Short mmCIF file of C-alpha atoms and ligand atoms in Angstrom, two decimals:
data_model
loop_
_atom_site.label_atom_id
_atom_site.label_comp_id
_atom_site.label_asym_id
_atom_site.label_seq_id
_atom_site.Cartn_x
_atom_site.Cartn_y
_atom_site.Cartn_z
CA MET A 1 0.16 0.05 0.09
CA LYS A 2 3.00 2.52 0.80
CA SER A 3 4.58 2.19 -2.14
CA LYS A 4 1.28 2.73 -4.33
CA THR A 5 1.05 5.51 -2.30
CA SER A 6 4.68 7.35 -2.93
CA SER A 7 5.28 6.36 -6.22
CA PRO A 8 2.97 8.96 -8.07
CA LYS A 9 5.10 11.20 -5.94
CA LYS A 10 8.43 10.06 -6.72
CA SER A 11 6.93 10.54 -10.57
CA ARG A 12 6.31 13.50 -10.24
CA LEU A 13 9.13 14.51 -8.70
CA ARG A 14 11.28 13.02 -11.42
CA GLN A 15 9.24 15.14 -13.70
CA ILE A 16 10.00 18.44 -12.47
CA SER A 17 12.18 20.12 -15.28
CA ILE A 18 15.94 20.27 -13.98
CA LYS A 19 15.35 23.96 -14.29
CA TRP A 20 12.81 23.84 -11.40
CA LYS A 21 14.93 21.74 -9.57
CA ILE A 22 17.63 24.15 -9.81
CA PHE A 23 15.47 27.33 -8.88
CA LEU A 24 13.79 25.98 -5.87
CA PHE A 25 17.59 24.83 -4.53
CA LEU A 26 19.56 28.16 -4.90
CA LEU A 27 15.98 29.57 -3.23
CA GLY A 28 16.37 27.40 -0.72
CA PHE A 29 19.86 28.73 -0.05
CA CYS A 30 19.48 32.08 -0.82
CA GLY A 31 16.76 31.87 1.52
CA VAL A 32 18.71 30.33 4.54
CA LEU A 33 21.08 32.76 3.26
CA LEU A 34 18.76 35.90 4.18
CA LEU A 35 17.85 34.34 7.03
CA LEU A 36 20.70 34.16 8.64
CA LEU A 37 21.13 37.51 7.91
CA TRP A 38 18.51 39.08 8.95
CA PHE A 39 18.72 37.27 12.44
CA PHE A 40 22.39 38.92 12.97
CA GLN A 41 22.24 41.52 11.38
CA VAL A 42 18.90 42.87 12.70
CA ILE A 43 17.46 41.01 14.89
CA PHE A 44 20.53 40.13 17.61
CA LEU A 45 23.12 43.11 16.11
CA ASN A 46 22.44 44.61 19.09
CA SER A 47 22.85 41.84 21.82
CA PHE A 48 25.96 40.81 19.85
CA TYR A 49 27.36 44.38 19.93
CA LYS A 50 26.70 44.45 23.40
CA GLY A 51 27.44 40.56 24.37
CA ILE A 52 30.99 41.70 22.69
CA LYS A 53 31.47 44.92 24.69
CA ILE A 54 30.82 43.45 27.84
CA ASN A 55 33.42 40.67 26.74
CA GLU A 56 36.30 43.32 26.37
CA ILE A 57 35.22 45.44 28.99
CA LYS A 58 35.60 41.84 31.00
CA ALA A 59 39.42 40.65 29.61
CA THR A 60 40.31 44.31 30.37
CA ALA A 61 39.24 44.36 33.81
CA ASN A 62 40.47 40.78 34.49
CA THR A 63 43.85 41.98 32.92
CA ILE A 64 44.19 44.94 35.34
CA GLU A 65 43.49 42.83 38.32
CA LYS A 66 46.32 40.18 37.53
CA SER A 67 48.69 43.21 37.02
CA ILE A 68 47.59 44.90 40.18
CA ASN A 69 50.55 43.88 42.14
CA ASP A 70 52.94 44.60 39.41
CA GLU A 71 55.15 47.82 40.00
CA ASP A 72 54.49 49.53 36.54
CA ILE A 73 50.71 48.87 37.31
CA GLU A 74 50.28 52.95 36.32
CA THR A 75 51.76 51.89 32.42
CA ILE A 76 49.82 48.87 32.19
CA ILE A 77 46.55 50.62 32.82
CA ALA A 78 47.05 53.27 30.57
CA THR A 79 48.02 50.64 28.17
CA VAL A 80 45.21 48.62 28.36
CA SER A 81 42.65 52.02 28.15
CA GLU A 82 44.32 53.33 25.37
CA ASN A 83 43.80 50.45 23.18
CA ASN A 84 40.89 49.36 23.72
CA ASP A 85 39.16 53.15 24.75
CA ILE A 86 38.07 52.45 27.41
CA CYS A 87 38.62 54.97 30.58
CA ILE A 88 39.70 53.08 34.33
CA LYS A 89 39.55 54.28 37.67
CA VAL A 90 41.03 52.27 40.49
CA LEU A 91 39.81 53.63 43.91
CA SER A 92 40.28 52.82 47.56
CA SER A 93 37.28 51.01 49.26
CA SER A 94 36.80 55.39 50.84
CA GLY A 95 36.23 56.16 47.09
CA GLU A 96 39.62 57.57 46.68
CA THR A 97 41.51 57.23 43.32
CA ILE A 98 44.71 55.75 42.82
CA TYR A 99 45.54 55.25 39.27
CA SER A 100 43.06 57.08 36.69
CA SER A 101 43.70 56.80 32.89
CA HIS A 102 41.42 59.12 30.39
CA VAL A 103 41.35 58.38 27.46
CA VAL A 104 37.45 59.12 26.35
CA LYS A 105 36.46 62.38 25.93
CA GLY A 106 33.64 63.30 28.03
CA CYS A 107 33.35 59.54 29.63
CA ILE A 108 31.40 59.67 33.18
CA ILE A 109 33.42 58.63 35.72
CA HIS A 110 36.26 61.57 34.98
CA SER A 111 33.90 64.20 33.89
CA LYS A 112 30.60 63.88 35.74
CA PRO A 113 31.34 64.67 38.97
CA GLU A 114 28.23 63.45 40.39
CA PHE A 115 29.07 59.93 39.49
CA ASP A 116 28.99 58.97 42.74
CA GLU A 117 32.45 57.04 43.92
CA LYS A 118 32.33 56.35 47.58
CA ALA A 119 29.08 54.53 47.03
CA LEU A 120 30.41 52.90 44.73
CA HIS A 121 32.97 50.18 46.57
CA SER A 122 29.82 48.62 48.52
CA GLU A 123 27.52 48.93 45.90
CA VAL A 124 29.76 46.66 43.79
CA THR A 125 30.34 44.90 47.39
CA ASN A 126 26.89 44.09 47.79
CA ASN A 127 26.25 42.77 44.41
CA ASP A 128 29.12 40.14 44.75
CA GLY A 129 31.78 42.09 43.50
CA GLU A 130 30.73 43.05 40.18
CA LEU A 131 28.39 45.53 38.83
CA PHE A 132 27.26 46.85 35.01
CA GLN A 133 25.33 50.12 34.61
CA TYR A 134 24.09 52.18 31.18
CA TYR A 135 23.85 55.43 31.57
CA ASN A 136 22.41 58.29 28.73
CA HIS A 137 25.51 60.40 29.28
CA ASP A 138 23.60 64.17 28.58
CA GLY A 139 20.89 63.49 30.44
CA TYR A 140 23.34 61.11 33.54
CA THR A 141 19.90 58.50 33.64
CA ARG A 142 21.27 55.07 34.91
CA GLU A 143 19.92 51.83 35.26
CA THR A 144 21.60 48.41 35.78
CA GLU A 145 22.02 45.38 34.35
CA PRO A 146 21.49 42.62 34.58
CA GLU A 147 20.79 41.85 38.44
CA THR A 148 18.89 44.77 40.36
CA VAL A 149 21.20 47.00 42.61
CA PRO A 150 19.91 48.81 45.85
CA ASN A 151 20.96 52.54 45.42
CA SER A 152 22.13 54.35 48.24
CA ASP A 153 22.24 57.04 46.55
CA PRO A 154 19.29 59.26 46.39
CA GLU A 155 20.18 61.99 43.99
CA LEU A 156 21.11 59.25 41.88
CA SER A 157 18.16 56.46 42.91
CA GLU A 158 15.27 59.01 41.37
CA THR A 159 16.20 58.66 38.05
CA THR A 160 17.61 54.81 38.16
CA GLU A 161 15.67 52.52 36.21
CA VAL A 162 15.91 48.92 37.43
CA GLN A 163 15.36 46.51 35.45
CA THR A 164 16.22 42.59 35.29
CA LYS A 165 15.55 42.28 31.16
CA PRO A 166 17.68 43.40 28.84
CA PRO A 167 16.76 47.16 27.64
CA THR A 168 13.88 47.75 24.89
CA ALA A 169 15.29 49.35 21.90
CA GLU A 170 13.67 52.45 22.50
CA LYS A 171 15.70 52.95 26.13
CA GLU A 172 18.84 51.46 24.66
CA LYS A 173 18.38 54.36 22.29
CA ASP A 174 19.38 56.48 25.07
CA LYS A 175 22.11 54.47 26.84
CA ASP A 176 25.72 54.88 25.37
CA THR A 177 28.10 54.29 28.19
CA LEU A 178 28.61 51.21 29.54
CA ILE A 179 29.94 51.15 33.08
CA TYR A 180 31.77 47.70 34.87
CA SER A 181 32.93 47.98 38.64
CA LYS A 182 34.69 45.52 40.19
CA THR A 183 35.77 45.04 43.61
CA ILE A 184 39.43 43.36 43.48
CA VAL A 185 41.96 42.73 46.41
CA ASN A 186 45.87 43.87 46.23
CA ALA A 187 48.61 42.29 48.33
CA ASN A 188 48.17 43.99 50.77
CA ASN A 189 44.89 42.66 51.53
CA GLU A 190 43.14 45.98 50.79
CA GLU A 191 39.83 46.28 49.04
CA LEU A 192 39.70 47.98 45.75
CA THR A 193 37.14 48.88 43.29
CA LEU A 194 37.94 48.62 39.03
CA VAL A 195 36.04 51.12 37.42
CA LEU A 196 35.29 50.78 33.64
CA ASN A 197 34.03 53.78 31.50
CA SER A 198 33.59 51.72 28.04
CA MET A 199 31.29 54.07 24.97
CA ILE A 200 28.57 51.96 23.25
CA SER A 201 27.73 53.31 20.10
CA PRO A 202 23.86 53.42 19.38
CA VAL A 203 22.93 50.33 16.87
CA ASN A 204 19.35 51.03 15.68
CA ALA A 205 20.24 53.65 13.19
CA THR A 206 22.60 50.93 11.76
CA VAL A 207 19.73 48.35 12.43
CA ASN A 208 16.91 50.61 10.37
CA THR A 209 19.86 50.78 7.60
CA LEU A 210 20.85 47.41 7.21
CA ARG A 211 17.11 46.49 7.59
CA VAL A 212 16.13 48.83 4.36
CA GLN A 213 19.43 47.14 2.68
CA LEU A 214 18.46 43.65 4.12
CA TYR A 215 14.84 44.25 1.53
CA TYR A 216 16.29 45.43 -1.40
CA ILE A 217 19.15 42.15 -1.10
CA THR A 218 16.10 40.26 -0.73
CA ALA A 219 14.29 41.17 -3.80
CA PHE A 220 17.76 41.06 -5.81
CA MET A 221 18.75 37.76 -4.25
CA ILE A 222 15.30 35.99 -5.79
CA LEU A 223 15.52 37.81 -8.92
CA PHE A 224 19.58 36.20 -8.60
CA SER A 225 17.90 32.99 -8.10
CA VAL A 226 15.60 32.55 -11.25
CA ILE A 227 17.85 33.95 -13.28
CA LEU A 228 20.99 31.82 -12.30
CA ALA A 229 18.77 28.84 -12.25
CA LEU A 230 17.61 29.44 -15.51
CA ILE A 231 21.30 30.01 -16.97
CA ILE A 232 22.76 26.80 -14.94
CA ALA A 233 19.85 24.78 -15.76
CA LYS A 234 20.05 25.69 -19.60
CA TRP A 235 24.07 24.85 -19.26
CA ILE A 236 23.48 21.56 -17.75
CA SER A 237 19.97 20.57 -19.75
CA ARG A 238 21.64 21.77 -23.06
CA PRO A 239 24.01 18.76 -23.35
CA ILE A 240 21.95 16.30 -21.40
CA GLU A 241 19.28 17.12 -24.30
CA ALA A 242 21.89 16.39 -26.89
CA ILE A 243 22.92 13.37 -25.63
CA ASN A 244 19.34 12.07 -25.84
CA ASN A 245 19.03 13.13 -29.19
CA SER A 246 21.85 11.07 -30.16
CA ALA A 247 21.46 7.94 -28.14
CA LYS A 248 17.44 7.79 -30.02
CA MET A 249 19.05 7.88 -33.36
CA LEU A 250 21.64 5.10 -31.80
CA ALA A 251 18.28 2.89 -30.80
CA THR A 252 16.94 2.91 -34.18
CA GLY A 253 20.12 1.18 -35.13
CA ASP A 254 22.22 4.16 -36.53
CA TYR A 255 25.68 3.51 -35.20
CA SER A 256 27.34 6.08 -36.87
CA THR A 257 26.05 8.43 -34.30
CA ARG A 258 28.62 10.27 -32.29
CA PHE A 259 27.90 11.58 -28.91
CA LYS A 260 29.20 15.33 -28.08
CA GLY A 261 29.62 16.28 -24.68
CA THR A 262 30.61 18.77 -24.04
CA GLY A 263 30.40 21.67 -21.40
CA TYR A 264 31.26 19.67 -18.37
CA GLN A 265 33.14 16.34 -17.22
CA GLU A 266 30.46 14.18 -16.44
CA ILE A 267 28.90 14.50 -19.61
CA ALA A 268 31.94 14.67 -21.28
CA GLU A 269 32.93 11.00 -19.56
CA LEU A 270 29.02 9.86 -20.79
CA SER A 271 29.37 10.48 -24.24
CA ASP A 272 32.67 8.87 -24.22
CA THR A 273 31.27 5.74 -22.79
CA LEU A 274 28.61 5.93 -25.31
CA ASN A 275 30.43 6.67 -28.22
CA TYR A 276 32.21 3.45 -26.78
CA THR A 277 29.14 1.40 -26.66
CA ALA A 278 28.38 2.84 -30.30
CA LYS A 279 31.66 1.58 -31.53
CA GLU A 280 31.34 -1.55 -29.63
CA LEU A 281 27.57 -1.92 -30.79
CA SER A 282 28.62 -1.07 -34.78
CA LYS A 283 31.57 -3.80 -33.81
CA VAL A 284 29.18 -6.82 -32.96
CA GLU A 285 26.44 -5.54 -35.62
CA LEU A 286 29.53 -6.02 -38.44
CA LEU A 287 30.28 -9.13 -36.72
CA ARG A 288 26.80 -10.02 -37.25
CA GLN A 289 26.76 -9.41 -40.91
CA GLU A 290 29.84 -10.86 -41.32
CA LEU A 291 28.71 -14.07 -39.73
CA ILE A 292 25.63 -14.51 -41.78
CA ALA A 293 27.77 -13.37 -44.93
CA ASN A 294 30.24 -16.11 -44.21
CA ILE A 295 28.02 -18.79 -43.27
CA SER A 296 25.43 -18.35 -46.09
CA HIS A 297 28.62 -18.50 -48.23
CA ASP A 298 29.97 -21.70 -46.87
CA LEU A 299 26.91 -23.36 -47.13
CA ARG A 300 26.21 -22.55 -50.36
CA THR A 301 29.11 -24.18 -51.98
CA PRO A 302 28.57 -27.56 -51.06
CA LEU A 303 25.13 -27.19 -51.50
CA THR A 304 25.49 -26.45 -54.99
CA LEU A 305 27.96 -28.93 -55.55
CA ILE A 306 25.99 -31.21 -53.49
CA SER A 307 22.73 -30.67 -55.84
CA GLY A 308 24.51 -30.46 -58.88
CA TYR A 309 26.18 -33.55 -58.63
CA ALA A 310 23.10 -35.30 -57.13
CA GLU A 311 21.10 -34.03 -60.68
CA ALA A 312 23.79 -35.44 -62.80
CA MET A 313 24.07 -38.49 -61.14
CA ARG A 314 19.91 -38.64 -61.61
CA ASP A 315 19.47 -37.69 -65.14
CA LEU A 316 23.24 -38.60 -66.44
CA PRO A 317 24.00 -42.91 -66.43
CA ASP A 318 27.71 -42.11 -67.35
CA GLU A 319 27.96 -39.64 -63.84
CA ASN A 320 26.36 -42.36 -61.73
CA ASN A 321 30.06 -43.31 -60.55
CA SER A 322 31.63 -43.37 -57.44
CA GLU A 323 33.98 -40.47 -57.77
CA ASN A 324 30.78 -38.49 -57.74
CA ALA A 325 29.35 -40.04 -55.32
CA GLN A 326 32.43 -38.94 -53.39
CA ILE A 327 32.37 -35.63 -54.23
CA ILE A 328 28.72 -35.60 -52.83
CA VAL A 329 30.20 -37.45 -49.57
CA ASP A 330 32.97 -34.98 -48.98
CA GLU A 331 31.09 -31.55 -49.23
CA THR A 332 28.18 -33.17 -46.72
CA LYS A 333 31.30 -33.53 -44.63
CA ARG A 334 32.66 -29.86 -45.31
CA LEU A 335 28.68 -28.73 -43.78
CA THR A 336 28.94 -30.57 -40.85
CA THR A 337 32.24 -29.72 -40.02
CA LEU A 338 31.17 -26.04 -40.97
CA VAL A 339 27.60 -26.74 -38.57
CA ASN A 340 29.89 -28.13 -35.50
CA ASP A 341 32.01 -25.13 -35.11
CA VAL A 342 29.57 -22.17 -35.63
CA MET A 343 28.20 -24.07 -33.05
CA ASP A 344 31.26 -24.39 -31.27
CA ILE A 345 32.97 -21.19 -31.69
CA SER A 346 29.45 -19.62 -30.50
CA LYS A 347 29.03 -22.00 -27.51
CA LEU A 348 32.65 -21.05 -26.76
CA GLN A 349 32.40 -16.94 -26.86
CA THR A 350 29.39 -17.11 -25.23
CA GLY A 351 30.52 -19.29 -22.20
CA ASN A 352 27.88 -21.23 -22.83
CA ILE A 353 30.25 -24.49 -22.48
CA SER A 354 31.95 -25.76 -19.32
CA ILE A 355 35.27 -27.58 -19.21
CA HIS A 356 35.54 -30.87 -17.45
CA ARG A 357 39.22 -31.13 -16.29
CA GLN A 358 40.42 -34.44 -15.51
CA PRO A 359 44.03 -35.89 -15.19
CA TYR A 360 44.85 -37.76 -18.23
CA ASN A 361 48.27 -38.70 -20.54
CA LEU A 362 48.28 -35.92 -22.89
CA THR A 363 51.27 -37.67 -24.71
CA ALA A 364 49.17 -40.02 -25.29
CA SER A 365 46.40 -38.53 -26.67
CA LEU A 366 48.18 -36.56 -29.00
CA GLY A 367 49.96 -39.37 -30.22
CA ASP A 368 46.16 -41.06 -30.63
CA SER A 369 45.34 -38.63 -32.44
CA ILE A 370 48.06 -38.24 -34.94
CA ASN A 371 47.78 -41.87 -35.80
CA ARG A 372 44.52 -42.00 -36.53
CA MET A 373 45.48 -38.99 -38.83
CA ASN A 374 48.32 -40.70 -40.72
CA LYS A 375 45.79 -43.22 -41.36
CA LEU A 376 43.59 -40.95 -43.00
CA MET A 377 46.59 -39.32 -44.97
CA GLU A 378 49.06 -42.03 -45.87
CA MET A 379 47.14 -42.49 -48.80
CA ASP A 380 47.59 -38.72 -50.30
CA GLY A 381 51.57 -39.38 -49.26
CA TYR A 382 51.30 -37.13 -45.88
CA GLN A 383 53.66 -37.54 -43.17
CA ILE A 384 52.89 -36.63 -39.02
CA ASP A 385 55.67 -37.17 -36.75
CA PHE A 386 55.85 -36.87 -33.42
CA ILE A 387 58.73 -36.47 -31.07
CA ALA A 388 57.98 -36.54 -27.47
CA ASP A 389 60.50 -35.89 -24.55
CA ARG A 390 58.25 -38.04 -21.92
CA ASP A 391 54.93 -39.28 -21.45
CA VAL A 392 52.87 -36.15 -19.55
CA THR A 393 49.57 -36.52 -17.32
CA LEU A 394 47.65 -33.27 -16.94
CA ALA A 395 44.43 -32.29 -15.81
CA ALA A 396 42.34 -30.70 -18.68
CA ASP A 397 39.49 -31.58 -21.10
CA GLU A 398 40.26 -33.75 -23.00
CA THR A 399 37.87 -33.57 -25.81
CA ARG A 400 38.65 -29.92 -25.89
CA ILE A 401 42.18 -29.73 -26.08
CA SER A 402 41.91 -32.82 -28.86
CA GLN A 403 39.71 -30.39 -30.40
CA ALA A 404 42.52 -27.64 -30.49
CA PHE A 405 45.12 -29.96 -31.67
CA TYR A 406 42.95 -31.52 -34.28
CA ASN A 407 42.37 -28.19 -35.78
CA LEU A 408 46.17 -27.27 -35.52
CA LEU A 409 47.14 -30.38 -37.12
CA THR A 410 44.13 -29.87 -39.83
CA ASN A 411 45.23 -26.62 -41.12
CA ALA A 412 49.37 -28.23 -41.13
CA ILE A 413 48.06 -30.89 -43.36
CA ASN A 414 46.02 -27.85 -45.24
CA TYR A 415 48.53 -25.78 -45.82
CA THR A 416 52.36 -27.64 -45.78
CA GLY A 417 54.66 -27.32 -48.69
CA GLU A 418 55.33 -29.77 -51.07
CA ASP A 419 57.21 -32.37 -48.76
CA LYS A 420 53.89 -32.90 -47.45
CA LYS A 421 55.57 -33.11 -43.37
CA ILE A 422 54.46 -31.98 -40.53
CA THR A 423 56.19 -32.45 -36.89
CA VAL A 424 54.54 -32.56 -33.80
CA THR A 425 56.79 -31.34 -30.71
CA GLN A 426 56.03 -32.41 -27.15
CA THR A 427 58.35 -29.96 -24.83
CA ILE A 428 58.57 -29.75 -20.97
CA PHE A 429 59.58 -25.64 -20.20
CA PRO A 430 59.74 -24.28 -16.59
CA ASN A 431 57.34 -21.14 -17.39
CA PRO A 432 59.36 -17.90 -15.52
CA ALA A 433 55.33 -16.60 -15.69
CA ASP A 434 54.55 -19.05 -13.13
CA ASP A 435 57.25 -19.65 -10.85
CA LEU A 436 59.29 -21.70 -13.10
CA ALA A 437 56.65 -24.48 -12.45
CA ASP A 438 56.69 -27.39 -15.21
CA TRP A 439 54.62 -26.49 -18.11
CA VAL A 440 54.15 -28.62 -21.52
CA LYS A 441 54.45 -27.22 -24.91
CA ILE A 442 53.19 -28.58 -28.29
CA GLU A 443 54.20 -27.48 -31.60
CA VAL A 444 52.67 -28.29 -34.66
CA ALA A 445 55.24 -27.11 -37.95
CA ASP A 446 54.78 -27.43 -41.40
CA SER A 447 56.70 -26.23 -44.58
CA GLY A 448 54.27 -24.27 -45.72
CA GLU A 449 53.97 -20.95 -47.43
CA GLY A 450 53.91 -19.43 -43.72
CA ILE A 451 52.02 -16.19 -42.73
CA ALA A 452 52.57 -12.72 -43.60
CA GLU A 453 53.71 -10.80 -40.79
CA ALA A 454 51.17 -8.39 -40.96
CA ASP A 455 48.41 -11.27 -41.24
CA LEU A 456 49.38 -13.28 -37.51
CA PRO A 457 47.52 -10.41 -35.09
CA TYR A 458 44.28 -11.53 -36.91
CA ILE A 459 44.52 -15.28 -37.37
CA TRP A 460 43.50 -15.70 -34.56
CA ASP A 461 40.10 -14.15 -35.14
CA ARG A 462 36.82 -15.37 -36.07
CA TYR A 463 36.54 -15.64 -40.24
CA TYR A 464 39.63 -14.63 -40.65
CA LYS A 465 41.19 -15.89 -43.86
CA VAL A 466 44.56 -14.66 -45.38
CA ASP A 467 44.36 -15.27 -48.68
CA LYS A 468 40.79 -15.69 -49.82
CA THR A 469 41.70 -16.99 -53.27
CA HIS A 470 44.05 -19.66 -51.72
CA LYS A 471 42.80 -22.76 -52.64
CA ARG A 472 42.57 -24.40 -49.45
CA ALA A 473 40.39 -20.98 -48.32
CA VAL A 474 37.78 -21.87 -50.00
CA THR A 475 37.43 -25.08 -47.79
CA GLY A 476 38.70 -23.42 -44.60
CA THR A 477 35.72 -22.75 -42.48
CA GLY A 478 37.75 -19.49 -40.72
CA LEU A 479 36.57 -20.65 -37.47
CA GLY A 480 39.22 -23.33 -36.64
CA LEU A 481 42.00 -21.00 -34.92
CA SER A 482 39.02 -19.00 -33.27
CA ILE A 483 38.34 -22.38 -31.19
CA VAL A 484 41.84 -23.20 -30.62
CA LYS A 485 42.27 -19.96 -29.16
CA SER A 486 38.74 -20.06 -27.35
CA ILE A 487 39.71 -23.75 -25.66
CA LEU A 488 43.25 -22.22 -24.46
CA ASP A 489 41.94 -19.32 -22.80
CA MET A 490 39.35 -21.43 -20.54
CA HIS A 491 42.14 -23.72 -19.77
CA HIS A 492 44.34 -21.04 -18.84
CA GLY A 493 46.74 -21.94 -21.71
CA ASP A 494 49.45 -19.74 -23.55
CA TYR A 495 49.08 -19.83 -28.06
CA GLY A 496 50.74 -18.40 -30.59
CA VAL A 497 52.45 -19.13 -33.92
CA THR A 498 56.41 -18.34 -35.81
CA SER A 499 56.27 -18.45 -39.10
CA LYS A 500 58.73 -17.51 -42.11
CA ILE A 501 57.43 -17.09 -45.32
CA ASN A 502 58.00 -19.85 -47.65
CA GLU A 503 59.45 -21.77 -45.24
CA GLY A 504 56.64 -22.78 -43.15
CA SER A 505 54.56 -22.08 -39.44
CA VAL A 506 55.02 -23.14 -36.39
CA PHE A 507 51.47 -22.95 -34.38
CA TRP A 508 52.14 -24.11 -30.53
CA PHE A 509 50.06 -23.78 -27.58
CA THR A 510 51.46 -24.53 -23.77
CA LEU A 511 49.98 -25.67 -20.51
CA LYS A 512 50.26 -26.40 -16.79
CA ILE A 513 51.16 -29.31 -16.04
P1 LIG B 601 40.64 -22.09 -41.57
O1 LIG B 601 39.54 -23.23 -41.81
O2 LIG B 601 40.09 -20.86 -42.79
O3 LIG B 601 41.31 -22.83 -41.76
P2 LIG B 601 41.44 -21.22 -38.86
O4 LIG B 601 40.95 -20.43 -38.11
O5 LIG B 601 41.86 -22.24 -38.69
O6 LIG B 601 40.40 -21.18 -40.27
O7 LIG B 601 42.59 -20.03 -39.76
C1 LIG B 601 42.57 -18.98 -39.83
C2 LIG B 601 43.61 -18.53 -41.39
O8 LIG B 601 44.99 -18.41 -40.91
C3 LIG B 601 43.98 -19.56 -42.45
O9 LIG B 601 42.63 -18.96 -43.95
C4 LIG B 601 45.41 -19.30 -43.20
O10 LIG B 601 45.39 -18.13 -43.72
C5 LIG B 601 46.04 -19.36 -41.56
N1 LIG B 601 46.82 -20.32 -41.39
C6 LIG B 601 46.56 -21.37 -40.28
N2 LIG B 601 47.02 -22.03 -40.42
C7 LIG B 601 48.07 -21.94 -41.13
C8 LIG B 601 49.11 -22.65 -41.69
N3 LIG B 601 49.82 -23.59 -40.98
N4 LIG B 601 49.95 -22.29 -42.59
C9 LIG B 601 49.76 -21.10 -43.42
N5 LIG B 601 48.34 -20.33 -42.74
C10 LIG B 601 47.53 -20.92 -41.86
#
C-alpha cells in the first residue's frame, strides 16, 4: 500500500524539470542565507554588540586585576585603556582615586562630578563584587544590568531604572555608556574597586539601515536565483538533450551516431562511454553481418555442389559413379564440419560451455590423434612425425584439447608444402611466468608458404582467412584458430605462432602440468 501511494509522488518529482529543481534549491539556499542575515544583522545585532562590549570590558578588567600588584601597573592601565578605548579608575574602599586613565572625552567617570565614587565600593560588594551600569551620558540617567542593585544614593536613585531584562530598543537608544565595576584585592589585602567606562555606539540607526538594505538584498537574491537557475539549467540540460537525441538515433540502429558531450566533465565522460558503446555495437553488428555472409557463402558452395552432382547422377547414367558420390560425401562432411564449428564457436564465445578437467595422459592422447590422422592421410602421401620427451599427464578437458590440437593439425595438413611433412613436438619447460613451474609445449610445424607478418595478429579472429583465393581457403571455415584460442583461454594456457614466408609455420600452445 505504501509503495502505491508514494510512487506517483516520486514520479511527479522526477518530472520536475532540472530548471525548476535548481531554482528551488537556489531559492532554499538564498532563503537560509537571508534568514541568517536577518537574524544576525537585524534581530541580534544589538545583543551581539553588547555581548562583545561586555566581554571586552571584562577582559580588560581581568588584565588589570592580574597585574594590580605589578610595579608598572600604571603603565599597564594606561596601555589597556588606550588600546581598548576604555576609561579606567582604580578606587580605594573609601572612594579615593589610586590610578586613573582618561582616554575617552566626556566619559562619565571622569567628567561627571555627580558620579558617586564613594558609594560605589559598597554597591559593588553588595552585588557580589561585580556591577554593570548603563548611562545616558547627556541626561545622566542610569540603569543596572543584569541584576537589581539597591542604590544608596538618593540623588541618583531618582533617575534610576532598574531592570532584569535587557533594555528595549527604545530605551537602548538613550544609553551610550557602559560602566563596569569590580572589587579586587591587592597584595596588602586591601579591597579596591576597579571602574571601567566604555562608550556604546547606538546600533538602532545601523539596524534600520541594514533592514532597508536587506529588503533590497532579498528582492535581488530572489531575482538572481531565477536568472541563475535558468542559466545553470540551460548549461546543464543542453548537452543532456543533445546526448538524448543522439541516443535515440543509436536506438534506431544508426551506429555511426557520435555523442558530443561538452560543458562539464561528467557529460564528457558519459559521451565517451556512449561513443565507446556505439563503436562496440557497430562492431557486433558488423560481426553479425559478416557471420551471416560467411555462413551463407560457406553453405552455398557445398550445397550447390551436392545438388549439382546429385542431379547429374540422377539424369546422366554416365555420371552415376563412385567419384561423384565421393564428392557428395565430402561436401556433406564439409557442411557438417561447418555447422559443428559454428556451434562450437558460438558456445565457446558466449561462455555457454564448461570444461571438465580430468587428469589424463596428454602424450598418449596426442599420439592417438596423430596415428588416426596418419592412417587417413597416408594414401595422399602426408606424413606426421611426433617427437615427445616423456609422457605428460595433466588435468584438462581431453575432448577440448584434442579438438584444439586437431584444428592445428588439420591446418598444418592443409597448408604444408610439397614435402607433405608435419612435425609435432612436445617439450617440458619451466615457465618463468608461473614461478618456473613445469609446463608442456606442443608445437605443430609445417613446411608451407607461411603467413605474412601483417596477418599474424588477425588469424586467431573469427572468420579470418589470410588469402581468400587460396585453394584451401575455400574449404576452411575461418573458425579453426578462433576455436583453438577459446579452448586455451578456458584452460589458462598460452598459444602463438612463428612463421616465415616460404619456410613454414609453427603453431604452438602451452599448458600447466
Ligand atoms: P581455416 O578454416 O580457414 O583454416 P583457421 O581459423 O584455422 O581457419 O585459420 C585462419 C587462417 O590462418 C587461415 O585461413 C589461414 O590463412 C591461416 N593459417 C592457419 N594455419 C596455417 C598454417 N599452418 N599455415 C599457413 N596459414 C595458416
